[in-house]
mmCIF file with all atom_site columns, C-alpha atoms in Angstrom:
data_model
loop_
_atom_site.group_PDB
_atom_site.id
_atom_site.type_symbol
_atom_site.label_atom_id
_atom_site.label_alt_id
_atom_site.label_comp_id
_atom_site.label_asym_id
_atom_site.label_entity_id
_atom_site.label_seq_id
_atom_site.pdbx_PDB_ins_code
_atom_site.Cartn_x
_atom_site.Cartn_y
_atom_site.Cartn_z
_atom_site.occupancy
_atom_site.B_iso_or_equiv
_atom_site.pdbx_formal_charge
_atom_site.auth_seq_id
_atom_site.auth_comp_id
_atom_site.auth_asym_id
_atom_site.auth_atom_id
_atom_site.pdbx_PDB_model_num
ATOM 1   C CA . ASP E 1 1   ? 5.681   -6.389  6.092   1.00 83.00 ? 1   ASP E CA 1
ATOM 2   C CA . THR E 1 2   ? 5.748   -2.593  5.793   1.00 93.00 ? 2   THR E CA 1
ATOM 3   C CA . ASN E 1 3   ? 5.275   -2.302  9.570   1.00 93.00 ? 3   ASN E CA 1
ATOM 4   C CA . PHE E 1 4   ? 9.051   -1.771  9.741   1.00 94.00 ? 4   PHE E CA 1
ATOM 5   C CA . GLN E 1 5   ? 8.145   1.903   9.359   1.00 94.00 ? 5   GLN E CA 1
ATOM 6   C CA . ASP E 1 6   ? 6.656   1.848   12.858  1.00 94.00 ? 6   ASP E CA 1
ATOM 7   C CA . ALA E 1 7   ? 9.518   -0.151  14.384  1.00 95.00 ? 7   ALA E CA 1
ATOM 8   C CA . HIS E 1 8   ? 11.866  2.292   16.132  1.00 95.00 ? 8   HIS E CA 1
ATOM 9   C CA . PRO E 1 9   ? 14.324  2.229   19.037  1.00 94.00 ? 9   PRO E CA 1
ATOM 10  C CA . ASN E 1 10  ? 12.578  1.941   22.379  1.00 89.00 ? 10  ASN E CA 1
ATOM 11  C CA . ASP E 1 11  ? 12.846  5.653   23.243  1.00 89.00 ? 11  ASP E CA 1
ATOM 12  C CA . LYS E 1 12  ? 11.594  7.021   19.899  1.00 91.00 ? 12  LYS E CA 1
ATOM 13  C CA . ASP E 1 13  ? 8.059   8.075   18.917  1.00 90.00 ? 13  ASP E CA 1
ATOM 14  C CA . PRO E 1 14  ? 6.186   6.290   21.744  1.00 87.00 ? 14  PRO E CA 1
ATOM 15  C CA . ASP E 1 15  ? 2.781   6.914   20.149  1.00 86.00 ? 15  ASP E CA 1
ATOM 16  C CA . HIS E 1 16  ? 3.683   5.109   16.916  1.00 88.00 ? 16  HIS E CA 1
ATOM 17  C CA . ASN E 1 17  ? 6.294   2.531   17.875  1.00 94.00 ? 17  ASN E CA 1
ATOM 18  C CA . ILE E 1 18  ? 5.552   -1.197  18.011  1.00 94.00 ? 18  ILE E CA 1
ATOM 19  C CA . CYS E 1 19  ? 8.965   -1.671  19.671  1.00 95.00 ? 19  CYS E CA 1
ATOM 20  C CA . GLY E 1 20  ? 8.458   1.176   22.144  1.00 93.00 ? 20  GLY E CA 1
ATOM 21  C CA . PRO E 1 21  ? 7.863   1.684   25.866  1.00 91.00 ? 21  PRO E CA 1
ATOM 22  C CA . ASN E 1 22  ? 4.267   0.479   25.628  1.00 90.00 ? 22  ASN E CA 1
ATOM 23  C CA . ASN E 1 23  ? 5.800   -3.022  25.796  1.00 92.00 ? 23  ASN E CA 1
ATOM 24  C CA . PRO E 1 24  ? 6.527   -4.242  29.354  1.00 92.00 ? 24  PRO E CA 1
ATOM 25  C CA . ALA E 1 25  ? 10.054  -4.803  30.619  1.00 89.00 ? 25  ALA E CA 1
ATOM 26  C CA . GLY E 1 26  ? 11.365  -8.172  29.478  1.00 92.00 ? 26  GLY E CA 1
ATOM 27  C CA . ALA E 1 27  ? 8.866   -8.374  26.600  1.00 94.00 ? 27  ALA E CA 1
ATOM 28  C CA . THR E 1 28  ? 9.721   -11.014 24.014  1.00 95.00 ? 28  THR E CA 1
ATOM 29  C CA . CYS E 1 29  ? 8.074   -12.552 20.950  1.00 95.00 ? 29  CYS E CA 1
ATOM 30  C CA . ALA E 1 30  ? 10.697  -15.290 20.619  1.00 95.00 ? 30  ALA E CA 1
ATOM 31  C CA . SER E 1 31  ? 8.202   -18.116 21.134  1.00 96.00 ? 31  SER E CA 1
ATOM 32  C CA . ALA E 1 32  ? 6.410   -17.031 17.954  1.00 95.00 ? 32  ALA E CA 1
ATOM 33  C CA . GLY E 1 33  ? 9.616   -16.514 15.963  1.00 94.00 ? 33  GLY E CA 1
ATOM 34  C CA . GLY E 1 34  ? 9.636   -12.764 16.533  1.00 95.00 ? 34  GLY E CA 1
ATOM 35  C CA . PRO E 1 35  ? 12.030  -10.347 18.239  1.00 95.00 ? 35  PRO E CA 1
ATOM 36  C CA . THR E 1 36  ? 13.715  -11.681 21.369  1.00 95.00 ? 36  THR E CA 1
ATOM 37  C CA . ASP E 1 37  ? 13.549  -8.305  23.164  1.00 95.00 ? 37  ASP E CA 1
ATOM 38  C CA . LYS E 1 38  ? 12.752  -4.633  22.662  1.00 93.00 ? 38  LYS E CA 1
ATOM 39  C CA . ASP E 1 39  ? 16.328  -3.729  21.711  1.00 94.00 ? 39  ASP E CA 1
ATOM 40  C CA . SER E 1 40  ? 16.411  -6.191  18.804  1.00 95.00 ? 40  SER E CA 1
ATOM 41  C CA . CYS E 1 41  ? 12.854  -5.385  17.716  1.00 96.00 ? 41  CYS E CA 1
ATOM 42  C CA . PRO E 1 42  ? 13.566  -2.623  15.142  1.00 96.00 ? 42  PRO E CA 1
ATOM 43  C CA . GLU E 1 43  ? 16.323  -4.629  13.433  1.00 96.00 ? 43  GLU E CA 1
ATOM 44  C CA . TRP E 1 44  ? 14.043  -7.684  13.318  1.00 96.00 ? 44  TRP E CA 1
ATOM 45  C CA . PHE E 1 45  ? 11.309  -5.815  11.458  1.00 96.00 ? 45  PHE E CA 1
ATOM 46  C CA . HIS E 1 46  ? 13.746  -4.157  9.048   1.00 96.00 ? 46  HIS E CA 1
ATOM 47  C CA . LYS E 1 47  ? 15.348  -7.504  8.206   1.00 96.00 ? 47  LYS E CA 1
ATOM 48  C CA . LEU E 1 48  ? 11.921  -9.034  7.700   1.00 96.00 ? 48  LEU E CA 1
ATOM 49  C CA . TRP E 1 49  ? 11.081  -6.293  5.184   1.00 96.00 ? 49  TRP E CA 1
ATOM 50  C CA . ASP E 1 50  ? 14.367  -6.807  3.315   1.00 96.00 ? 50  ASP E CA 1
ATOM 51  C CA . ASP E 1 51  ? 13.816  -10.580 3.204   1.00 96.00 ? 51  ASP E CA 1
ATOM 52  C CA . GLN E 1 52  ? 10.241  -10.174 2.017   1.00 96.00 ? 52  GLN E CA 1
ATOM 53  C CA . LYS E 1 53  ? 11.236  -7.779  -0.761  1.00 96.00 ? 53  LYS E CA 1
ATOM 54  C CA . THR E 1 54  ? 13.649  -10.412 -2.087  1.00 97.00 ? 54  THR E CA 1
ATOM 55  C CA . TRP E 1 55  ? 10.966  -13.118 -1.791  1.00 96.00 ? 55  TRP E CA 1
ATOM 56  C CA . LEU E 1 56  ? 8.384   -10.938 -3.541  1.00 96.00 ? 56  LEU E CA 1
ATOM 57  C CA . ILE E 1 57  ? 10.641  -10.149 -6.506  1.00 96.00 ? 57  ILE E CA 1
ATOM 58  C CA . GLU E 1 58  ? 11.629  -13.798 -6.926  1.00 96.00 ? 58  GLU E CA 1
ATOM 59  C CA . THR E 1 59  ? 8.001   -14.932 -6.696  1.00 96.00 ? 59  THR E CA 1
ATOM 60  C CA . MET E 1 60  ? 6.657   -12.339 -9.116  1.00 95.00 ? 60  MET E CA 1
ATOM 61  C CA . ALA E 1 61  ? 9.437   -13.059 -11.599 1.00 95.00 ? 61  ALA E CA 1
ATOM 62  C CA . GLU E 1 62  ? 8.242   -16.674 -11.831 1.00 94.00 ? 62  GLU E CA 1
ATOM 63  C CA . SER E 1 63  ? 4.507   -15.985 -11.798 1.00 94.00 ? 63  SER E CA 1
ATOM 64  C CA . THR E 1 64  ? 2.436   -16.634 -14.920 1.00 93.00 ? 64  THR E CA 1
ATOM 65  C CA . ALA E 1 65  ? -0.824  -15.404 -13.344 1.00 94.00 ? 65  ALA E CA 1
ATOM 66  C CA . THR E 1 66  ? -2.964  -12.928 -15.247 1.00 93.00 ? 66  THR E CA 1
ATOM 67  C CA . TRP E 1 67  ? -3.280  -10.640 -12.228 1.00 95.00 ? 67  TRP E CA 1
ATOM 68  C CA . GLN E 1 68  ? -0.558  -9.573  -9.805  1.00 96.00 ? 68  GLN E CA 1
ATOM 69  C CA . ILE E 1 69  ? -2.010  -8.058  -6.597  1.00 97.00 ? 69  ILE E CA 1
ATOM 70  C CA . ALA E 1 70  ? -0.026  -7.240  -3.463  1.00 97.00 ? 70  ALA E CA 1
ATOM 71  C CA . VAL E 1 71  ? -1.446  -6.530  0.009   1.00 97.00 ? 71  VAL E CA 1
ATOM 72  C CA . THR E 1 72  ? 0.452   -4.723  2.761   1.00 95.00 ? 72  THR E CA 1
ATOM 73  C CA . HIS E 1 73  ? -0.260  -2.555  5.794   1.00 94.00 ? 73  HIS E CA 1
ATOM 74  C CA . PHE E 1 74  ? 1.279   0.886   5.265   1.00 95.00 ? 74  PHE E CA 1
ATOM 75  C CA . PRO E 1 75  ? -0.464  3.269   2.829   1.00 95.00 ? 75  PRO E CA 1
ATOM 76  C CA . CYS E 1 76  ? 0.096   3.629   -0.893  1.00 96.00 ? 76  CYS E CA 1
ATOM 77  C CA . GLY E 1 77  ? 3.627   4.639   -1.817  1.00 94.00 ? 77  GLY E CA 1
ATOM 78  C CA . GLN E 1 78  ? 5.150   4.154   1.644   1.00 95.00 ? 78  GLN E CA 1
ATOM 79  C CA . ASP E 1 79  ? 7.818   1.570   0.826   1.00 95.00 ? 79  ASP E CA 1
ATOM 80  C CA . GLY E 1 80  ? 10.720  3.280   2.609   1.00 92.00 ? 80  GLY E CA 1
ATOM 81  C CA . ALA E 1 81  ? 12.236  4.176   -0.772  1.00 93.00 ? 81  ALA E CA 1
ATOM 82  C CA . ASN E 1 82  ? 10.058  7.085   -1.944  1.00 95.00 ? 82  ASN E CA 1
ATOM 83  C CA . GLN E 1 83  ? 7.924   4.691   -4.015  1.00 96.00 ? 83  GLN E CA 1
ATOM 84  C CA . ALA E 1 84  ? 10.935  3.311   -5.929  1.00 97.00 ? 84  ALA E CA 1
ATOM 85  C CA . PHE E 1 85  ? 10.357  -0.282  -4.796  1.00 97.00 ? 85  PHE E CA 1
ATOM 86  C CA . TYR E 1 86  ? 6.707   -0.298  -5.855  1.00 97.00 ? 86  TYR E CA 1
ATOM 87  C CA . ARG E 1 87  ? 7.668   1.414   -9.114  1.00 97.00 ? 87  ARG E CA 1
ATOM 88  C CA . LYS E 1 88  ? 10.118  -1.447  -9.754  1.00 97.00 ? 88  LYS E CA 1
ATOM 89  C CA . LEU E 1 89  ? 7.446   -4.064  -9.011  1.00 97.00 ? 89  LEU E CA 1
ATOM 90  C CA . ARG E 1 90  ? 5.163   -2.350  -11.486 1.00 97.00 ? 90  ARG E CA 1
ATOM 91  C CA . ARG E 1 91  ? 7.568   -1.789  -14.367 1.00 96.00 ? 91  ARG E CA 1
ATOM 92  C CA . ASP E 1 92  ? 9.678   -4.930  -14.071 1.00 96.00 ? 92  ASP E CA 1
ATOM 93  C CA . TYR E 1 93  ? 7.263   -7.546  -12.713 1.00 95.00 ? 93  TYR E CA 1
ATOM 94  C CA . GLY E 1 94  ? 3.822   -6.328  -13.734 1.00 95.00 ? 94  GLY E CA 1
ATOM 95  C CA . LEU E 1 95  ? 2.215   -5.479  -10.389 1.00 96.00 ? 95  LEU E CA 1
ATOM 96  C CA . ASP E 1 96  ? -1.383  -4.592  -11.263 1.00 97.00 ? 96  ASP E CA 1
ATOM 97  C CA . LEU E 1 97  ? -2.823  -3.464  -7.941  1.00 98.00 ? 97  LEU E CA 1
ATOM 98  C CA . LEU E 1 98  ? -1.544  -2.566  -4.474  1.00 98.00 ? 98  LEU E CA 1
ATOM 99  C CA . VAL E 1 99  ? -3.959  -2.896  -1.527  1.00 98.00 ? 99  VAL E CA 1
ATOM 100 C CA . THR E 1 100 ? -2.998  -1.085  1.686   1.00 97.00 ? 100 THR E CA 1
ATOM 101 C CA . GLY E 1 101 ? -4.390  0.197   4.986   1.00 93.00 ? 101 GLY E CA 1
ATOM 102 C CA . HIS E 1 102 ? -3.053  1.897   8.145   1.00 91.00 ? 102 HIS E CA 1
ATOM 103 C CA . ARG E 1 103 ? -4.866  5.214   7.650   1.00 91.00 ? 103 ARG E CA 1
ATOM 104 C CA . HIS E 1 104 ? -8.508  5.167   8.724   1.00 92.00 ? 104 HIS E CA 1
ATOM 105 C CA . ASP E 1 105 ? -10.058 6.455   5.521   1.00 93.00 ? 105 ASP E CA 1
ATOM 106 C CA . GLN E 1 106 ? -10.770 5.646   1.864   1.00 95.00 ? 106 GLN E CA 1
ATOM 107 C CA . GLU E 1 107 ? -8.133  6.569   -0.745  1.00 96.00 ? 107 GLU E CA 1
ATOM 108 C CA . LEU E 1 108 ? -8.125  5.393   -4.351  1.00 98.00 ? 108 LEU E CA 1
ATOM 109 C CA . TRP E 1 109 ? -4.833  6.371   -5.990  1.00 97.00 ? 109 TRP E CA 1
ATOM 110 C CA . LEU E 1 110 ? -5.129  6.531   -9.771  1.00 97.00 ? 110 LEU E CA 1
ATOM 111 C CA . PRO E 1 111 ? -2.067  6.264   -12.045 1.00 96.00 ? 111 PRO E CA 1
ATOM 112 C CA . ASN E 1 112 ? -2.335  9.961   -13.006 1.00 94.00 ? 112 ASN E CA 1
ATOM 113 C CA . ASP E 1 113 ? -2.558  11.288  -9.429  1.00 95.00 ? 113 ASP E CA 1
ATOM 114 C CA . SER E 1 114 ? 0.190   13.813  -8.744  1.00 94.00 ? 114 SER E CA 1
ATOM 115 C CA . ARG E 1 115 ? 1.221   11.972  -5.556  1.00 95.00 ? 115 ARG E CA 1
ATOM 116 C CA . ASN E 1 116 ? 1.510   8.641   -7.379  1.00 97.00 ? 116 ASN E CA 1
ATOM 117 C CA . TRP E 1 117 ? 5.031   8.004   -8.729  1.00 96.00 ? 117 TRP E CA 1
ATOM 118 C CA . MET E 1 118 ? 4.646   4.223   -8.878  1.00 97.00 ? 118 MET E CA 1
ATOM 119 C CA . GLY E 1 119 ? 4.963   3.901   -12.654 1.00 96.00 ? 119 GLY E CA 1
ATOM 120 C CA . GLY E 1 120 ? 1.260   3.706   -13.474 1.00 96.00 ? 120 GLY E CA 1
ATOM 121 C CA . LEU E 1 121 ? 0.277   1.457   -10.570 1.00 97.00 ? 121 LEU E CA 1
ATOM 122 C CA . THR E 1 122 ? -3.234  1.696   -9.129  1.00 98.00 ? 122 THR E CA 1
ATOM 123 C CA . CYS E 1 123 ? -3.392  1.552   -5.324  1.00 98.00 ? 123 CYS E CA 1
ATOM 124 C CA . PHE E 1 124 ? -5.939  2.026   -2.595  1.00 98.00 ? 124 PHE E CA 1
ATOM 125 C CA . VAL E 1 125 ? -6.025  2.579   1.158   1.00 96.00 ? 125 VAL E CA 1
ATOM 126 C CA . THR E 1 126 ? -8.950  0.722   2.704   1.00 94.00 ? 126 THR E CA 1
ATOM 127 C CA . GLY E 1 127 ? -9.144  1.953   6.272   1.00 87.00 ? 127 GLY E CA 1
ATOM 128 C CA . GLY E 1 128 ? -12.754 3.098   6.308   1.00 81.00 ? 128 GLY E CA 1
ATOM 129 C CA . GLY E 1 129 ? -13.779 0.440   8.803   1.00 71.00 ? 129 GLY E CA 1
ATOM 130 C CA . GLY E 1 130 ? -11.367 1.688   11.449  1.00 62.00 ? 130 GLY E CA 1
ATOM 131 C CA . GLY E 1 131 ? -13.578 1.309   14.498  1.00 62.00 ? 131 GLY E CA 1
ATOM 132 C CA . ILE E 1 132 ? -14.977 4.506   15.969  1.00 69.00 ? 132 ILE E CA 1
ATOM 133 C CA . THR E 1 133 ? -12.107 6.674   14.752  1.00 83.00 ? 133 THR E CA 1
ATOM 134 C CA . SER E 1 134 ? -11.701 7.922   11.213  1.00 89.00 ? 134 SER E CA 1
ATOM 135 C CA . GLU E 1 135 ? -8.708  9.934   10.032  1.00 87.00 ? 135 GLU E CA 1
ATOM 136 C CA . ALA E 1 136 ? -10.850 13.066  10.014  1.00 88.00 ? 136 ALA E CA 1
ATOM 137 C CA . SER E 1 137 ? -14.486 14.081  10.245  1.00 87.00 ? 137 SER E CA 1
ATOM 138 C CA . PRO E 1 138 ? -16.654 12.183  7.715   1.00 86.00 ? 138 PRO E CA 1
ATOM 139 C CA . ASP E 1 139 ? -18.682 15.369  7.201   1.00 86.00 ? 139 ASP E CA 1
ATOM 140 C CA . PRO E 1 140 ? -18.379 16.153  3.444   1.00 86.00 ? 140 PRO E CA 1
ATOM 141 C CA . MET E 1 141 ? -18.476 19.844  4.314   1.00 87.00 ? 141 MET E CA 1
ATOM 142 C CA . ARG E 1 142 ? -15.239 19.467  6.318   1.00 90.00 ? 142 ARG E CA 1
ATOM 143 C CA . LYS E 1 143 ? -12.763 17.900  3.887   1.00 90.00 ? 143 LYS E CA 1
ATOM 144 C CA . GLY E 1 144 ? -9.758  19.994  4.861   1.00 89.00 ? 144 GLY E CA 1
ATOM 145 C CA . ASP E 1 145 ? -7.973  17.087  6.580   1.00 89.00 ? 145 ASP E CA 1
ATOM 146 C CA . TRP E 1 146 ? -8.993  14.333  4.159   1.00 91.00 ? 146 TRP E CA 1
ATOM 147 C CA . TYR E 1 147 ? -6.303  12.304  2.366   1.00 92.00 ? 147 TYR E CA 1
ATOM 148 C CA . GLY E 1 148 ? -8.765  10.709  -0.040  1.00 92.00 ? 148 GLY E CA 1
ATOM 149 C CA . GLU E 1 149 ? -12.340 10.667  -1.245  1.00 95.00 ? 149 GLU E CA 1
ATOM 150 C CA . ALA E 1 150 ? -14.059 9.472   1.963   1.00 92.00 ? 150 ALA E CA 1
ATOM 151 C CA . GLU E 1 151 ? -13.553 8.528   5.607   1.00 92.00 ? 151 GLU E CA 1
ATOM 152 C CA . TYR E 1 152 ? -15.854 5.559   6.345   1.00 92.00 ? 152 TYR E CA 1
ATOM 153 C CA . GLY E 1 153 ? -16.630 3.001   3.660   1.00 93.00 ? 153 GLY E CA 1
ATOM 154 C CA . PHE E 1 154 ? -15.262 0.031   1.756   1.00 94.00 ? 154 PHE E CA 1
ATOM 155 C CA . PHE E 1 155 ? -13.972 -1.055  -1.657  1.00 96.00 ? 155 PHE E CA 1
ATOM 156 C CA . ASP E 1 156 ? -15.728 -3.354  -4.121  1.00 97.00 ? 156 ASP E CA 1
ATOM 157 C CA . ILE E 1 157 ? -13.606 -5.093  -6.772  1.00 98.00 ? 157 ILE E CA 1
ATOM 158 C CA . THR E 1 158 ? -14.960 -6.889  -9.831  1.00 98.00 ? 158 THR E CA 1
ATOM 159 C CA . ILE E 1 159 ? -12.269 -8.995  -11.508 1.00 97.00 ? 159 ILE E CA 1
ATOM 160 C CA . GLY E 1 160 ? -12.490 -10.477 -14.987 1.00 96.00 ? 160 GLY E CA 1
ATOM 161 C CA . LYS E 1 161 ? -9.891  -11.935 -17.309 1.00 93.00 ? 161 LYS E CA 1
ATOM 162 C CA . TYR E 1 162 ? -9.305  -8.708  -19.205 1.00 94.00 ? 162 TYR E CA 1
ATOM 163 C CA . SER E 1 163 ? -10.171 -5.959  -16.741 1.00 96.00 ? 163 SER E CA 1
ATOM 164 C CA . MET E 1 164 ? -10.736 -5.109  -13.101 1.00 97.00 ? 164 MET E CA 1
ATOM 165 C CA . THR E 1 165 ? -13.181 -2.504  -11.796 1.00 98.00 ? 165 THR E CA 1
ATOM 166 C CA . ILE E 1 166 ? -12.507 -0.889  -8.405  1.00 98.00 ? 166 ILE E CA 1
ATOM 167 C CA . GLU E 1 167 ? -15.158 1.156   -6.607  1.00 98.00 ? 167 GLU E CA 1
ATOM 168 C CA . SER E 1 168 ? -14.671 3.202   -3.453  1.00 97.00 ? 168 SER E CA 1
ATOM 169 C CA . ILE E 1 169 ? -18.045 3.153   -1.701  1.00 95.00 ? 169 ILE E CA 1
ATOM 170 C CA . ASN E 1 170 ? -19.008 5.529   1.088   1.00 93.00 ? 170 ASN E CA 1
ATOM 171 C CA . TYR E 1 171 ? -20.776 4.502   4.314   1.00 90.00 ? 171 TYR E CA 1
ATOM 172 C CA . ASP E 1 172 ? -24.112 5.572   2.763   1.00 91.00 ? 172 ASP E CA 1
ATOM 173 C CA . GLY E 1 173 ? -23.640 3.371   -0.311  1.00 94.00 ? 173 GLY E CA 1
ATOM 174 C CA . LYS E 1 174 ? -22.561 6.138   -2.670  1.00 95.00 ? 174 LYS E CA 1
ATOM 175 C CA . VAL E 1 175 ? -19.761 5.324   -5.127  1.00 97.00 ? 175 VAL E CA 1
ATOM 176 C CA . MET E 1 176 ? -17.162 8.017   -4.478  1.00 96.00 ? 176 MET E CA 1
ATOM 177 C CA . LYS E 1 177 ? -14.443 7.081   -6.970  1.00 97.00 ? 177 LYS E CA 1
ATOM 178 C CA . THR E 1 178 ? -13.751 4.344   -9.522  1.00 98.00 ? 178 THR E CA 1
ATOM 179 C CA . ALA E 1 179 ? -10.812 2.872   -11.411 1.00 98.00 ? 179 ALA E CA 1
ATOM 180 C CA . GLN E 1 180 ? -10.498 0.518   -14.355 1.00 97.00 ? 180 GLN E CA 1
ATOM 181 C CA . VAL E 1 181 ? -7.350  -1.643  -14.371 1.00 97.00 ? 181 VAL E CA 1
ATOM 182 C CA . TYR E 1 182 ? -5.997  -3.924  -17.102 1.00 95.00 ? 182 TYR E CA 1
ATOM 183 C CA . PRO E 1 183 ? -3.397  -6.699  -16.818 1.00 94.00 ? 183 PRO E CA 1
ATOM 184 C CA . PHE E 1 184 ? 0.120   -5.360  -17.246 1.00 92.00 ? 184 PHE E CA 1
ATOM 185 C CA . SER E 1 185 ? 3.149   -7.446  -18.166 1.00 87.00 ? 185 SER E CA 1
ATOM 186 C CA . GLY E 1 186 ? 6.401   -6.064  -16.753 1.00 85.00 ? 186 GLY E CA 1
ATOM 187 C CA . SER E 1 187 ? 9.711   -6.107  -18.560 1.00 85.00 ? 187 SER E CA 1
ATOM 188 C CA . GLN E 1 188 ? 10.886  -9.178  -16.604 1.00 83.00 ? 188 GLN E CA 1
ATOM 189 C CA . SER E 1 189 ? 7.493   -10.817 -16.117 1.00 77.00 ? 189 SER E CA 1
ATOM 190 C CA . LYS E 1 190 ? 6.524   -14.273 -17.371 1.00 75.00 ? 190 LYS E CA 1
ATOM 191 C CA . ALA E 1 191 ? 2.840   -13.436 -17.258 1.00 68.00 ? 191 ALA E CA 1
ATOM 192 C CA . PRO E 1 192 ? 1.319   -13.412 -20.773 1.00 63.00 ? 192 PRO E CA 1
ATOM 193 C CA . ALA E 1 193 ? -0.266  -10.264 -22.119 1.00 58.00 ? 193 ALA E CA 1
ATOM 194 C CA . ALA E 1 194 ? -4.041  -10.486 -21.824 1.00 56.00 ? 194 ALA E CA 1
ATOM 195 C CA . GLY E 1 195 ? -4.851  -8.611  -25.007 1.00 53.00 ? 195 GLY E CA 1
ATOM 196 C CA . ALA E 1 196 ? -5.992  -5.443  -23.277 1.00 49.00 ? 196 ALA E CA 1
ATOM 197 C CA . PRO E 1 197 ? -4.311  -2.034  -22.974 1.00 49.00 ? 197 PRO E CA 1
ATOM 198 C CA . SER E 1 198 ? -2.047  -1.349  -20.030 1.00 46.00 ? 198 SER E CA 1
ATOM 199 C CA . ALA E 1 199 ? -3.381  0.659   -17.120 1.00 46.00 ? 199 ALA E CA 1
ATOM 200 C CA . ALA E 1 200 ? -0.190  2.735   -17.160 1.00 45.00 ? 200 ALA E CA 1
ATOM 201 C CA . PRO E 1 201 ? -1.093  5.941   -19.045 1.00 47.00 ? 201 PRO E CA 1
ATOM 202 C CA . SER E 1 202 ? 1.555   7.901   -20.852 1.00 46.00 ? 202 SER E CA 1
ATOM 203 C CA . GLY E 1 203 ? 0.842   10.814  -18.534 1.00 54.00 ? 203 GLY E CA 1
ATOM 204 C CA . ALA E 1 204 ? 1.617   8.988   -15.283 1.00 61.00 ? 204 ALA E CA 1
ATOM 205 C CA . PRO E 1 205 ? 3.647   11.353  -13.078 1.00 67.00 ? 205 PRO E CA 1
ATOM 206 C CA . ALA E 1 206 ? 7.386   10.917  -12.907 1.00 60.00 ? 206 ALA E CA 1
ATOM 207 C CA . PRO E 1 207 ? 8.997   11.003  -9.447  1.00 59.00 ? 207 PRO E CA 1
ATOM 208 C CA . PRO E 1 208 ? 10.695  14.254  -8.420  1.00 55.00 ? 208 PRO E CA 1
ATOM 209 C CA . PRO E 1 209 ? 14.379  14.522  -9.406  1.00 52.00 ? 209 PRO E CA 1
ATOM 210 C CA . GLY E 1 210 ? 16.606  12.416  -7.188  1.00 50.00 ? 210 GLY E CA 1
ATOM 211 C CA . TRP E 1 211 ? 13.777  10.248  -5.831  1.00 49.00 ? 211 TRP E CA 1
#
């Protein structure tokens, strides 16, 4: 649950804080197994993330599935560790695709993108159905504030045994960007190689020094 990145002390960042002052006095989620109060809320979400990282590694290490796909809320690369955790999932446990959201736009991150330091992992942000608000104007003549290839739209994925095709499709039906992904077996993965080349190109960007 990458929502820990929006879980702050009550007086911090009120516009982006699920533990913040927007919650009424005495608020509690204890009946659903959540935080007992606003003060314990940030710690609860951070512990949940730590526990889920352990669970995910243990589960992926035992998986023999051809495809390893993870889904989380915060956008590509935002793992709280400068992409190091996702890079580990890719290289050690064979994560093939990361599906994310949060931002209200369409972003297909290819392994060779300069902002992608996840060890050859393909990722996308699918937030193009974000109600009446997109991250920026969908006008293609005003791309200055765009993070990706489009604002409104959706992704179409075709999965086979040996390859996966990902298409980012704009609100008008135009395919804006595509990716071809192949099963990847990590160094500690039990998943068998599928007889196809890895999606991790030799030119995948390395993270900046110290990251």
